[in-house]
PDB file of N, CA and C in Angstrom:
ATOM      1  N   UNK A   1     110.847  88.941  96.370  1.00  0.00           N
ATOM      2  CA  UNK A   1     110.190  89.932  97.192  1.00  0.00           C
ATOM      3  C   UNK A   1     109.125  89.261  98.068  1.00  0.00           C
ATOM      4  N   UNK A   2     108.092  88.585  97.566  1.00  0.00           N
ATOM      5  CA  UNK A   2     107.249  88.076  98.357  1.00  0.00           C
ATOM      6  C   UNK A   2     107.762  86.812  99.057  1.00  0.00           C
ATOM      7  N   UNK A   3     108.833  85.766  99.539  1.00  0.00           N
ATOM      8  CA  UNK A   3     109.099  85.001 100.249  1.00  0.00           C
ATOM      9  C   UNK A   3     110.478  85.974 101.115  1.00  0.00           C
ATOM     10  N   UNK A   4     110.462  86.963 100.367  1.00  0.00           N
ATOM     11  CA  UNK A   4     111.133  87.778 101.744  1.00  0.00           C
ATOM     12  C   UNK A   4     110.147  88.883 102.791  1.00  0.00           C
ATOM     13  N   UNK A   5     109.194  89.027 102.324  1.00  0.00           N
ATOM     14  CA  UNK A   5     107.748  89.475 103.169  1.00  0.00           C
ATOM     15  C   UNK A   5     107.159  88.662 103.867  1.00  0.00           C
ATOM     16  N   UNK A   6     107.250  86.918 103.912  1.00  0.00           N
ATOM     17  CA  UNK A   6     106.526  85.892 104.353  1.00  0.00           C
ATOM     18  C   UNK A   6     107.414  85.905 105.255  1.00  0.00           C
ATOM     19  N   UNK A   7     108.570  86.219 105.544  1.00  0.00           N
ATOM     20  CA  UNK A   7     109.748  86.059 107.052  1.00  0.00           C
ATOM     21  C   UNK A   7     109.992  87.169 107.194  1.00  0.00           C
ATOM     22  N   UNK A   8     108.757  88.205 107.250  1.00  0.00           N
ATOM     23  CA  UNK A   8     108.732  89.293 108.254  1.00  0.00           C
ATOM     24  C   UNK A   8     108.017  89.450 109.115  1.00  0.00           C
ATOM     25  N   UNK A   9     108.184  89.433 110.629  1.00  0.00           N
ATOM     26  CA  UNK A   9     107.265  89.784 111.456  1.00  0.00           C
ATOM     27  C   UNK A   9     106.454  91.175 111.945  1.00  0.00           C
ATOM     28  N   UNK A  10     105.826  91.292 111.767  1.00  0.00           N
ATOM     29  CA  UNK A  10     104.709  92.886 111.648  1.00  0.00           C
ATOM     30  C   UNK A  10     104.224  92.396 113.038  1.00  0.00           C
ATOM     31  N   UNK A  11     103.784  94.069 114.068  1.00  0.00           N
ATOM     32  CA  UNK A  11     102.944  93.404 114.928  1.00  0.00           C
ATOM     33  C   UNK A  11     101.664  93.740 114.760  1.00  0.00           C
ATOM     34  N   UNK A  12     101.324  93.282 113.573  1.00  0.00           N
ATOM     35  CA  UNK A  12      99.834  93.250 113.019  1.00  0.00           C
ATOM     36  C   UNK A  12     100.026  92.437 111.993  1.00  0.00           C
ATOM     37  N   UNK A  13      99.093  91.716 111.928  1.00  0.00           N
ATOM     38  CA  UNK A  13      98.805  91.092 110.983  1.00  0.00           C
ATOM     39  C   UNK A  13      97.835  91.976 109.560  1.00  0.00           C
ATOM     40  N   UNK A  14      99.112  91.317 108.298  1.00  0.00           N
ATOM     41  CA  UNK A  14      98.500  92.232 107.354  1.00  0.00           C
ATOM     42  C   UNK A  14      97.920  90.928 106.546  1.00  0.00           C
ATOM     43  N   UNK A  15      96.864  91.742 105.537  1.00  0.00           N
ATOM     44  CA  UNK A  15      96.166  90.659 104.522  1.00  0.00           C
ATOM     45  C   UNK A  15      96.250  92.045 103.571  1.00  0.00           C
ATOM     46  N   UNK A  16      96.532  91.490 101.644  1.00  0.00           N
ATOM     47  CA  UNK A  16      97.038  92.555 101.558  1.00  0.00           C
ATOM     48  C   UNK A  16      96.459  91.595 100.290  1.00  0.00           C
ATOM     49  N   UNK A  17      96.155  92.281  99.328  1.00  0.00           N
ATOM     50  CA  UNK A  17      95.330  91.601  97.694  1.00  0.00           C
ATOM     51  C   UNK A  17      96.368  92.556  96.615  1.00  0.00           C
ATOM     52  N   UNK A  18      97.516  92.045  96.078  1.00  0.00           N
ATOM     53  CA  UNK A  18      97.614  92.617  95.110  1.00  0.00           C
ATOM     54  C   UNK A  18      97.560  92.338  93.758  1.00  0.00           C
ATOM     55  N   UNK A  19      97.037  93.340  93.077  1.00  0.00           N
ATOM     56  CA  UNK A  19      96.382  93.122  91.650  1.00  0.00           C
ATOM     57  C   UNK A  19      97.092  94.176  90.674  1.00  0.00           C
ATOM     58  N   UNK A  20      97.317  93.479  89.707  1.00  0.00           N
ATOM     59  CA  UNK A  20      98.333  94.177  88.336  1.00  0.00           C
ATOM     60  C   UNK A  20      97.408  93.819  87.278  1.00  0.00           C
ATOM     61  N   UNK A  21      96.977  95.201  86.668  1.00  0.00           N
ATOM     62  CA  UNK A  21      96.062  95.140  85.623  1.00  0.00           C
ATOM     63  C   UNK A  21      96.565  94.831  84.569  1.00  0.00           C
ATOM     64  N   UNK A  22      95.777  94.329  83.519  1.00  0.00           N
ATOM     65  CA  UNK A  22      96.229  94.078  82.224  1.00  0.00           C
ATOM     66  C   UNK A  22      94.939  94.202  81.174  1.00  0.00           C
ATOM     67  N   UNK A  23      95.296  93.351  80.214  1.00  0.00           N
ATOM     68  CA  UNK A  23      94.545  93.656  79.295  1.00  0.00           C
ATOM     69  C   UNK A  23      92.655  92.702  79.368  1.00  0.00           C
ATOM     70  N   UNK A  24      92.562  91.776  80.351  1.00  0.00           N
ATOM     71  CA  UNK A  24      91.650  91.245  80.838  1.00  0.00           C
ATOM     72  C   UNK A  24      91.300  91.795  81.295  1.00  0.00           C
ATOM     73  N   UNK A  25      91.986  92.134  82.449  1.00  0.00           N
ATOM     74  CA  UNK A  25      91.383  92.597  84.136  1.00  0.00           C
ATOM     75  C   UNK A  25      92.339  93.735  83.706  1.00  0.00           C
ATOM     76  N   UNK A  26      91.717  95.185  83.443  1.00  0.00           N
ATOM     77  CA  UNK A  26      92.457  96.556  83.213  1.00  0.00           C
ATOM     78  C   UNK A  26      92.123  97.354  84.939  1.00  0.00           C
ATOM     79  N   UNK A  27      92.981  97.672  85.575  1.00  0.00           N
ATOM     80  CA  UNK A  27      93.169  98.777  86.323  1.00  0.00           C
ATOM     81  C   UNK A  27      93.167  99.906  86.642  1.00  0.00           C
ATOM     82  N   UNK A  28      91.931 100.656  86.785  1.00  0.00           N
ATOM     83  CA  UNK A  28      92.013 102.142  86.347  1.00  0.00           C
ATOM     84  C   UNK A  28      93.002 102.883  87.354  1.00  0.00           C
ATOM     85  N   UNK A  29      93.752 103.621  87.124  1.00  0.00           N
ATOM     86  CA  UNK A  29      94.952 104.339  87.401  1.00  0.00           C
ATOM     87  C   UNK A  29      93.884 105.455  88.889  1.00  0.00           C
ATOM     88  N   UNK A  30      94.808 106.244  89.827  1.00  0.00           N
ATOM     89  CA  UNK A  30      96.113 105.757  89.900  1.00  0.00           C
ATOM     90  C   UNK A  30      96.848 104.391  90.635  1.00  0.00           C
ATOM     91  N   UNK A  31      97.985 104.091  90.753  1.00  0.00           N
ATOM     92  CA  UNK A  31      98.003 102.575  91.098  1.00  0.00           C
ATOM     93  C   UNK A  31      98.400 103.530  92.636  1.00  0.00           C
ATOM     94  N   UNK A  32      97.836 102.395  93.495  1.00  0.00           N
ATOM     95  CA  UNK A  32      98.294 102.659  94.698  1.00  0.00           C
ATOM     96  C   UNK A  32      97.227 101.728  95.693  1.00  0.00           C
ATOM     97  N   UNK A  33      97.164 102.314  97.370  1.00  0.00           N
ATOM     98  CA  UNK A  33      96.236 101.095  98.301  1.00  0.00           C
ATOM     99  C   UNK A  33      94.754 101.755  98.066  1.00  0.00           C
ATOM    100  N   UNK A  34      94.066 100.364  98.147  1.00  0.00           N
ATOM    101  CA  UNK A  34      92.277 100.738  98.045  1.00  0.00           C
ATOM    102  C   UNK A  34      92.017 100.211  99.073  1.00  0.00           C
ATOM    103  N   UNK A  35      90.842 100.425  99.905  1.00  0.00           N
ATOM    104  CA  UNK A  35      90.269  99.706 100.933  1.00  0.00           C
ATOM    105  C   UNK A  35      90.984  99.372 102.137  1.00  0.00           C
ATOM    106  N   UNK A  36      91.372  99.917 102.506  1.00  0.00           N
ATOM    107  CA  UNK A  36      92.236 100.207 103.675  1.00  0.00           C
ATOM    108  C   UNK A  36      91.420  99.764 104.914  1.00  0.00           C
ATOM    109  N   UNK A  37      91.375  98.549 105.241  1.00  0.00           N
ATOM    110  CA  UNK A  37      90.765  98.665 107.330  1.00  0.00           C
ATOM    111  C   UNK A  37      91.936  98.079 108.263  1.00  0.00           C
ATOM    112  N   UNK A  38      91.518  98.835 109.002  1.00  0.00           N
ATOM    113  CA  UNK A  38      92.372  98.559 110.444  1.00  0.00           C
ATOM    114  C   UNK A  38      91.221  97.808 111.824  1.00  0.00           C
ATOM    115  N   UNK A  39      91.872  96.940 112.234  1.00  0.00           N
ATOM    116  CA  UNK A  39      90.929  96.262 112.866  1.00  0.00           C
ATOM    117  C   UNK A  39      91.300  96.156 113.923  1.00  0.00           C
ATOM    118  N   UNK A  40      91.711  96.763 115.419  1.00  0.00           N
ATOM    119  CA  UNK A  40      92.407  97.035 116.573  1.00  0.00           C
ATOM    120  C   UNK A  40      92.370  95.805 116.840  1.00  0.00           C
ATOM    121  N   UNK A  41      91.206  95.504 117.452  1.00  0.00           N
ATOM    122  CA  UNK A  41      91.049  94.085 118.308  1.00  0.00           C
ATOM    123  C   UNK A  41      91.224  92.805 117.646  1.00  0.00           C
ATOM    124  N   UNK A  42      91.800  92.506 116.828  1.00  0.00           N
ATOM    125  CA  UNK A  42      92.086  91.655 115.947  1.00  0.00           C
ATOM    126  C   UNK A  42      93.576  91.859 115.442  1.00  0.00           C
ATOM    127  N   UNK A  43      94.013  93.521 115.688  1.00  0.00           N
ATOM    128  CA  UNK A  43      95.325  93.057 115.605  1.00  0.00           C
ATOM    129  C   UNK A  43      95.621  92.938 114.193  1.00  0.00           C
ATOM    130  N   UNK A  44      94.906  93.356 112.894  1.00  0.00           N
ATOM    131  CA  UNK A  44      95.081  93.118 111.658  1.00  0.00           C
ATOM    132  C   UNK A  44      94.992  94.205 111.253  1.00  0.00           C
ATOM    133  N   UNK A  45      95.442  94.233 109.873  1.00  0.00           N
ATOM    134  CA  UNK A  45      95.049  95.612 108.512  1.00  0.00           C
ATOM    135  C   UNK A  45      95.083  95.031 107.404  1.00  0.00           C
ATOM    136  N   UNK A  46      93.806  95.928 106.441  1.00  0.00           N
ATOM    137  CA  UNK A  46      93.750  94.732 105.394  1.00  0.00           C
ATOM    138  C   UNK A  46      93.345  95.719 104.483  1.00  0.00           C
ATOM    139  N   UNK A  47      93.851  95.678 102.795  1.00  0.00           N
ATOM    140  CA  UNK A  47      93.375  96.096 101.982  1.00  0.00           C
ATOM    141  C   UNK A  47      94.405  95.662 100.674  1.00  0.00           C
ATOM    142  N   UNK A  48      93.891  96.392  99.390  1.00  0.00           N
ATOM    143  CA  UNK A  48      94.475  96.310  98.017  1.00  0.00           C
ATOM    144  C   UNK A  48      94.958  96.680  97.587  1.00  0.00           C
ATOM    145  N   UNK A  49      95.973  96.583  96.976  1.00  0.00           N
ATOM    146  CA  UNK A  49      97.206  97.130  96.014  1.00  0.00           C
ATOM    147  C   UNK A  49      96.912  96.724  94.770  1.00  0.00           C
ATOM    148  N   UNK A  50      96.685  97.565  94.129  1.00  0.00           N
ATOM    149  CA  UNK A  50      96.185  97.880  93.016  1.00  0.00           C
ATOM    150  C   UNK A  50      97.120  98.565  91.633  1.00  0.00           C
ATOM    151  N   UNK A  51      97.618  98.316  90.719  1.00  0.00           N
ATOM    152  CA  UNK A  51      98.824  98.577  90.296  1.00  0.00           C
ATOM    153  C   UNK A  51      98.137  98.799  88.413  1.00  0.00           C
ATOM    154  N   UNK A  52      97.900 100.091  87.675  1.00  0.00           N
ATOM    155  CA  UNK A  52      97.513 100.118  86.971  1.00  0.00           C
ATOM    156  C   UNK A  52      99.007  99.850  85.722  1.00  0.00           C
ATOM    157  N   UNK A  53      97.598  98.746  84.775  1.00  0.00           N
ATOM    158  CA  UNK A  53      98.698  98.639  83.756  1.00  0.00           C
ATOM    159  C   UNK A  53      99.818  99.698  83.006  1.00  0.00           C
ATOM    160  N   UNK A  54      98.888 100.397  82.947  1.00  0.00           N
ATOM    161  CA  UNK A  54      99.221 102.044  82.410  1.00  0.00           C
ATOM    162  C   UNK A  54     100.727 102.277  83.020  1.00  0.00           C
ATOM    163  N   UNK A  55     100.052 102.390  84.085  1.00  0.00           N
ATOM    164  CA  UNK A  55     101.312 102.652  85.087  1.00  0.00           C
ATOM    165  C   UNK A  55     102.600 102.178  85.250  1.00  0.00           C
ATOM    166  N   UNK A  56     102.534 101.039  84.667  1.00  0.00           N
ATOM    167  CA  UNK A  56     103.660  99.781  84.727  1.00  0.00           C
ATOM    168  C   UNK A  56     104.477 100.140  83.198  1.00  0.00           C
ATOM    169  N   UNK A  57     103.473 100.780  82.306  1.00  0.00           N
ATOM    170  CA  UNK A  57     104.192 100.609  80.968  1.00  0.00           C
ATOM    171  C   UNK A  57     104.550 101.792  80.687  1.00  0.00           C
ATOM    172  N   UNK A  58     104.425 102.337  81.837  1.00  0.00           N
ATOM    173  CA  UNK A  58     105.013 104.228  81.265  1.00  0.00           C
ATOM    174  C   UNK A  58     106.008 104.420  82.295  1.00  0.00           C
ATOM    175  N   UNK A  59     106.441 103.386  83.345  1.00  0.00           N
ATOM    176  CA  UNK A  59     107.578 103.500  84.189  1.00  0.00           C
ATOM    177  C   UNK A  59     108.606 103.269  83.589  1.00  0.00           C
ATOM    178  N   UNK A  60     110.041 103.486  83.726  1.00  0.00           N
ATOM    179  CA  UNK A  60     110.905 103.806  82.228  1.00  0.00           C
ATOM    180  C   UNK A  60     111.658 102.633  83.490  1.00  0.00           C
ATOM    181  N   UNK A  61     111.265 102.197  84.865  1.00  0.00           N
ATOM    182  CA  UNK A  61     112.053 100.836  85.486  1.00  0.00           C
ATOM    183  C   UNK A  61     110.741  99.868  85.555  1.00  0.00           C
ATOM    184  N   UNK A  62     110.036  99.229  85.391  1.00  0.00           N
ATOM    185  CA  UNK A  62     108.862  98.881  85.932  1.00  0.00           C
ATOM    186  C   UNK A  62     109.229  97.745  87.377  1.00  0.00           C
ATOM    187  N   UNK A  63     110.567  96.714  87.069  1.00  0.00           N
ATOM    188  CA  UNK A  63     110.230  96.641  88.860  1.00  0.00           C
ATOM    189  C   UNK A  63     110.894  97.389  89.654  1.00  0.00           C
ATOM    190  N   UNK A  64     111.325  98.253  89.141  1.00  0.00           N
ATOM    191  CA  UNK A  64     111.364  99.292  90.391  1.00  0.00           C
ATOM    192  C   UNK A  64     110.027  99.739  91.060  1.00  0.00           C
ATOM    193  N   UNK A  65     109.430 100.169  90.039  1.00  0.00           N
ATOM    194  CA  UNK A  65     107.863 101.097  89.833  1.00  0.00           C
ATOM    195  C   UNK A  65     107.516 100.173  90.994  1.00  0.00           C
ATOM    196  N   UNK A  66     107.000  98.620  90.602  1.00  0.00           N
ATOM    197  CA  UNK A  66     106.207  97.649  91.388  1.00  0.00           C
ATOM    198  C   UNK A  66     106.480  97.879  92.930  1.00  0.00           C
ATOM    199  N   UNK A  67     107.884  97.734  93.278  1.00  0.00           N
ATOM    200  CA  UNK A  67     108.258  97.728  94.642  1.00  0.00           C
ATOM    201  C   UNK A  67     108.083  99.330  95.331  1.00  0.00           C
ATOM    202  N   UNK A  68     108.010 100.053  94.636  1.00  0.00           N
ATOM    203  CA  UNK A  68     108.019 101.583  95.166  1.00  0.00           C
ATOM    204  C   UNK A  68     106.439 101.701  95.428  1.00  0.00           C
ATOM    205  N   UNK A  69     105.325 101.101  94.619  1.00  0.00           N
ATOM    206  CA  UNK A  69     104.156 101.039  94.884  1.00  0.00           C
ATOM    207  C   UNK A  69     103.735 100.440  95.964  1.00  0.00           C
ATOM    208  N   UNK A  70     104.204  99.027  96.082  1.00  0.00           N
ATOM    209  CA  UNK A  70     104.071  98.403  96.977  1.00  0.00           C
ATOM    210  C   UNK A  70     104.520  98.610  98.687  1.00  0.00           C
ATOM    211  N   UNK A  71     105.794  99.035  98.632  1.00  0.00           N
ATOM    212  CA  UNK A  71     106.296 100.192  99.757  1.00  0.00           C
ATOM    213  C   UNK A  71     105.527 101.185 100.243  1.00  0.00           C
ATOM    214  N   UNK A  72     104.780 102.080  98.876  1.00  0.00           N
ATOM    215  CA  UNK A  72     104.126 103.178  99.464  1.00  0.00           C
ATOM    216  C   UNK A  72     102.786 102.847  99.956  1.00  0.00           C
ATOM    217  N   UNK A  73     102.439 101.588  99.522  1.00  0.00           N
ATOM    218  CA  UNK A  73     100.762 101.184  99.736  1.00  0.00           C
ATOM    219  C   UNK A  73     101.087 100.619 101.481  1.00  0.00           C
ATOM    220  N   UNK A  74     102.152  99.765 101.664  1.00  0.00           N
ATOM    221  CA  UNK A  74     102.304  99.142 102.750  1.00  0.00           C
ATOM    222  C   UNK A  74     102.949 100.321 103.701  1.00  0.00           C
ATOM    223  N   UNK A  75     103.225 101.310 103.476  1.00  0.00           N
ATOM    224  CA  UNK A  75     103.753 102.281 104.316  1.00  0.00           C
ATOM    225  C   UNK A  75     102.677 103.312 104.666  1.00  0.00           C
ATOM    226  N   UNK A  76     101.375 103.424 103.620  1.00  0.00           N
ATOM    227  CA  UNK A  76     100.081 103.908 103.850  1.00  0.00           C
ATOM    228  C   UNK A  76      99.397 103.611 105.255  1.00  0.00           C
ATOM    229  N   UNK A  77      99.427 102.254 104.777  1.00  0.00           N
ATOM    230  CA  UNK A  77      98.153 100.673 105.402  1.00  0.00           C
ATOM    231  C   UNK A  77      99.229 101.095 107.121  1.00  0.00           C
ATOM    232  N   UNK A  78     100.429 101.047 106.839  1.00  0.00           N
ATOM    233  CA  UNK A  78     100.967 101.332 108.495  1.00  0.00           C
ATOM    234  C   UNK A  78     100.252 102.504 109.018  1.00  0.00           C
ATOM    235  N   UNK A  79     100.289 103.786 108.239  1.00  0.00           N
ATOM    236  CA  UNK A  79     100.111 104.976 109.153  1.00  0.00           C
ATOM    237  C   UNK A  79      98.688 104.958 109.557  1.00  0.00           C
ATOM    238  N   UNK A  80      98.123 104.370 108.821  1.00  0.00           N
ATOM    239  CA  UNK A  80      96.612 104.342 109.067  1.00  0.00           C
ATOM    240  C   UNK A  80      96.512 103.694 110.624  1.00  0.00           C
ATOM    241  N   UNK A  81      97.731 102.328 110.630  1.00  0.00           N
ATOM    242  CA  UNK A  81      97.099 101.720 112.169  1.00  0.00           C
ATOM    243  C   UNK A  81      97.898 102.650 113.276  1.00  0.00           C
ATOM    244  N   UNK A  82      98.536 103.637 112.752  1.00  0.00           N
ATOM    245  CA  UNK A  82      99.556 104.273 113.996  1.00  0.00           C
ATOM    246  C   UNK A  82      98.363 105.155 114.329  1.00  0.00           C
ATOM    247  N   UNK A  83      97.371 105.961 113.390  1.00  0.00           N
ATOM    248  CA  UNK A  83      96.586 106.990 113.529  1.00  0.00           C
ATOM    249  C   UNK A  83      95.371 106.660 114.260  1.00  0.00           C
ATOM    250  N   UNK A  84      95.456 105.075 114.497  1.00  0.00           N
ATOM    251  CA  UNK A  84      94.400 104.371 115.484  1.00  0.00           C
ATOM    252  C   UNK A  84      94.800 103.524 116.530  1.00  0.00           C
ATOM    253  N   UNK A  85      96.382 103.205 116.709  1.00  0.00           N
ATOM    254  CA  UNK A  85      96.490 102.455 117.614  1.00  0.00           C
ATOM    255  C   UNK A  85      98.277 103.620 117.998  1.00  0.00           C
ATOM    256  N   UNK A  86      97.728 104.349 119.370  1.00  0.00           N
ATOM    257  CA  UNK A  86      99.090 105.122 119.589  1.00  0.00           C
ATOM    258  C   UNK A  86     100.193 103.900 120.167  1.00  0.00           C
ATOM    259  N   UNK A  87      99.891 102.934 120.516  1.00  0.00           N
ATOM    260  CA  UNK A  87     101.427 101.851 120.823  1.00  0.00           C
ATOM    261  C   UNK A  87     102.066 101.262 119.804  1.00  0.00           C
ATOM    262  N   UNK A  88     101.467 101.395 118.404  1.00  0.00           N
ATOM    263  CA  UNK A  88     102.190 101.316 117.193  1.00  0.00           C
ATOM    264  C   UNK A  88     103.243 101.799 116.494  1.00  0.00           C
ATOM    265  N   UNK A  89     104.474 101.215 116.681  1.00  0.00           N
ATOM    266  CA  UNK A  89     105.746 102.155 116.318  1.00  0.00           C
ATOM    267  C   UNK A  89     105.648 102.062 114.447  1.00  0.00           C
ATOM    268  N   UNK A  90     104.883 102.893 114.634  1.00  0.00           N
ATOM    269  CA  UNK A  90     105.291 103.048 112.592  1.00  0.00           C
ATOM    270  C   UNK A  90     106.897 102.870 112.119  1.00  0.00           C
ATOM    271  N   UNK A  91     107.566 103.709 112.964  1.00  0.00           N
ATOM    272  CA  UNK A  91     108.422 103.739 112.420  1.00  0.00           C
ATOM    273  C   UNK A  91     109.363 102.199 112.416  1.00  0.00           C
ATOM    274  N   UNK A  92     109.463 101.531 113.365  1.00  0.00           N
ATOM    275  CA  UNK A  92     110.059 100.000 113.479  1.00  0.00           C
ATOM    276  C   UNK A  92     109.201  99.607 112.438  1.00  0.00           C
ATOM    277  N   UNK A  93     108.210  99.419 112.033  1.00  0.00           N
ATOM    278  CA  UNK A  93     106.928  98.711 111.301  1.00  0.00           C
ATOM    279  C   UNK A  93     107.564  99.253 109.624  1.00  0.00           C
ATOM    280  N   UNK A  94     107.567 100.346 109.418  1.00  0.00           N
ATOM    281  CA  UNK A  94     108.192 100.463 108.399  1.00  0.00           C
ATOM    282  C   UNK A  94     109.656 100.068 107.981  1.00  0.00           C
ATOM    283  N   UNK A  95     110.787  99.940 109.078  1.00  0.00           N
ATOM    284  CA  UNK A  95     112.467  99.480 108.723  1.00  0.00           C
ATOM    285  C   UNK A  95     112.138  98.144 108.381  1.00  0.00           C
ATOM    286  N   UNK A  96     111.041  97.401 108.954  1.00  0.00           N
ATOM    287  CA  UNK A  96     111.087  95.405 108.280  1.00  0.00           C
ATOM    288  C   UNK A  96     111.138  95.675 106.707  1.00  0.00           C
ATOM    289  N   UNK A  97     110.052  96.550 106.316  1.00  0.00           N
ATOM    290  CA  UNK A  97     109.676  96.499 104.642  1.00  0.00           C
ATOM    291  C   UNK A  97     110.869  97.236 103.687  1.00  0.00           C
ATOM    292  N   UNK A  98     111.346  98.377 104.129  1.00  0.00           N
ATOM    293  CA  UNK A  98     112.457  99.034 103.634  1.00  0.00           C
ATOM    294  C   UNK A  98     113.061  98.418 102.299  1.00  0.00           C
ATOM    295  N   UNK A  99     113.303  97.274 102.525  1.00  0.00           N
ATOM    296  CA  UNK A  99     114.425  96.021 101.504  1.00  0.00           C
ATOM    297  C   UNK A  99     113.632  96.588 100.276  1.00  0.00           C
ATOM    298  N   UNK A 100     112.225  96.886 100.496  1.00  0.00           N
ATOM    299  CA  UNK A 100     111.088  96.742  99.041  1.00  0.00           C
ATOM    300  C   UNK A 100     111.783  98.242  98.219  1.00  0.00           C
ATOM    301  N   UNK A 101     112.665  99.441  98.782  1.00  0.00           N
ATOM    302  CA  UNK A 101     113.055 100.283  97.850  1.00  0.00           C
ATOM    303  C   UNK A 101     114.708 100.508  97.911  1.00  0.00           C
ATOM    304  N   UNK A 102     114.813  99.518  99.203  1.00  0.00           N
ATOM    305  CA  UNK A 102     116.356  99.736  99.152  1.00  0.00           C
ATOM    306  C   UNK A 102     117.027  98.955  98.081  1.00  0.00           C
ATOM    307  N   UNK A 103     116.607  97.692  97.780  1.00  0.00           N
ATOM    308  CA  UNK A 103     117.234  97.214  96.499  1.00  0.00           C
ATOM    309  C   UNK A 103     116.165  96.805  95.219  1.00  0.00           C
ATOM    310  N   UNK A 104     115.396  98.172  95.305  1.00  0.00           N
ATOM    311  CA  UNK A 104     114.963  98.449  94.089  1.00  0.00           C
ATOM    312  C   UNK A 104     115.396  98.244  92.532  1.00  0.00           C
ATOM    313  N   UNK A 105     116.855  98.546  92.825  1.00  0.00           N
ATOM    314  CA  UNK A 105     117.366  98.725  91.882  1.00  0.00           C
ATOM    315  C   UNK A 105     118.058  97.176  91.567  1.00  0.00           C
ATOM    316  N   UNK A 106     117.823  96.109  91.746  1.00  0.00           N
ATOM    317  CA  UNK A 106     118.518  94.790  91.881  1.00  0.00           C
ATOM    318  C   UNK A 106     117.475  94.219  90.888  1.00  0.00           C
ATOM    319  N   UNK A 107     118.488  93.726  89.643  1.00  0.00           N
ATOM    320  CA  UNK A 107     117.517  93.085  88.402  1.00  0.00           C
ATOM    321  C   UNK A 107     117.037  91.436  88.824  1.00  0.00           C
ATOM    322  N   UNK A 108     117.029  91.338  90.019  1.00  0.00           N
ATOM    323  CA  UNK A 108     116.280  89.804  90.307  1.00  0.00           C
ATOM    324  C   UNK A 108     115.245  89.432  91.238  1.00  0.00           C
ATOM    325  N   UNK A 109     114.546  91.553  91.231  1.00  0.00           N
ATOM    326  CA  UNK A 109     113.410  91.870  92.069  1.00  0.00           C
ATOM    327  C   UNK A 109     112.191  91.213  91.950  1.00  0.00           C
TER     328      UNK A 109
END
């Protein structure tokens, strides 16, 4: 998943922190994006994905769970820059990431 996100081109640049809680570092629920900025003139969006342990161990697929989180956090972080930048095609911006629920279901996620 992530060296198939590194050969996607976005026309924004994303910076994106994701964190999977555990028993060190626990995650308070619900899992999804924190800290969300959009930065026009820079051309970036940046925030955290945040993925509570909880969450992971009560998903009856968990990498499914992971990629459906991650989809919905990165499909968030888009609408946010469409709702500030109107030449932003959300919708092209979202078909690059797609792969993250279309083969959800593929045990070598």
């Amino acid at each position: 998943m992530k060296q198939h996100l590194r050969t996607v081109e976005f026309s924004y640049h994303l910076d994106l922190f994701l964190m999977v809680g555990g028993e060190i570092t626990p995650v308070p629920g619900p899992s999804g994006l924190r800290t969300p900025r959009v930065f026009l003139s820079r051309r970036t969006a940046t925030g955290e994905i945040r993925i509570s342990n909880d969450d992971v161990s009560a998903a009856a697929a968990p990498i499914a769970f992971l990629r459906q989180t991650i989809h919905r956090a990165v499909a968030d972080l888009m609408s946010r820059v469409a709702a500030r930048d109107p030449a932003f095609d959300a919708d092209a911006e979202q078909a690059k990431f797609a792969f993250l629920i279309d083969e959800a279901a593929t045990p070598d996620a």
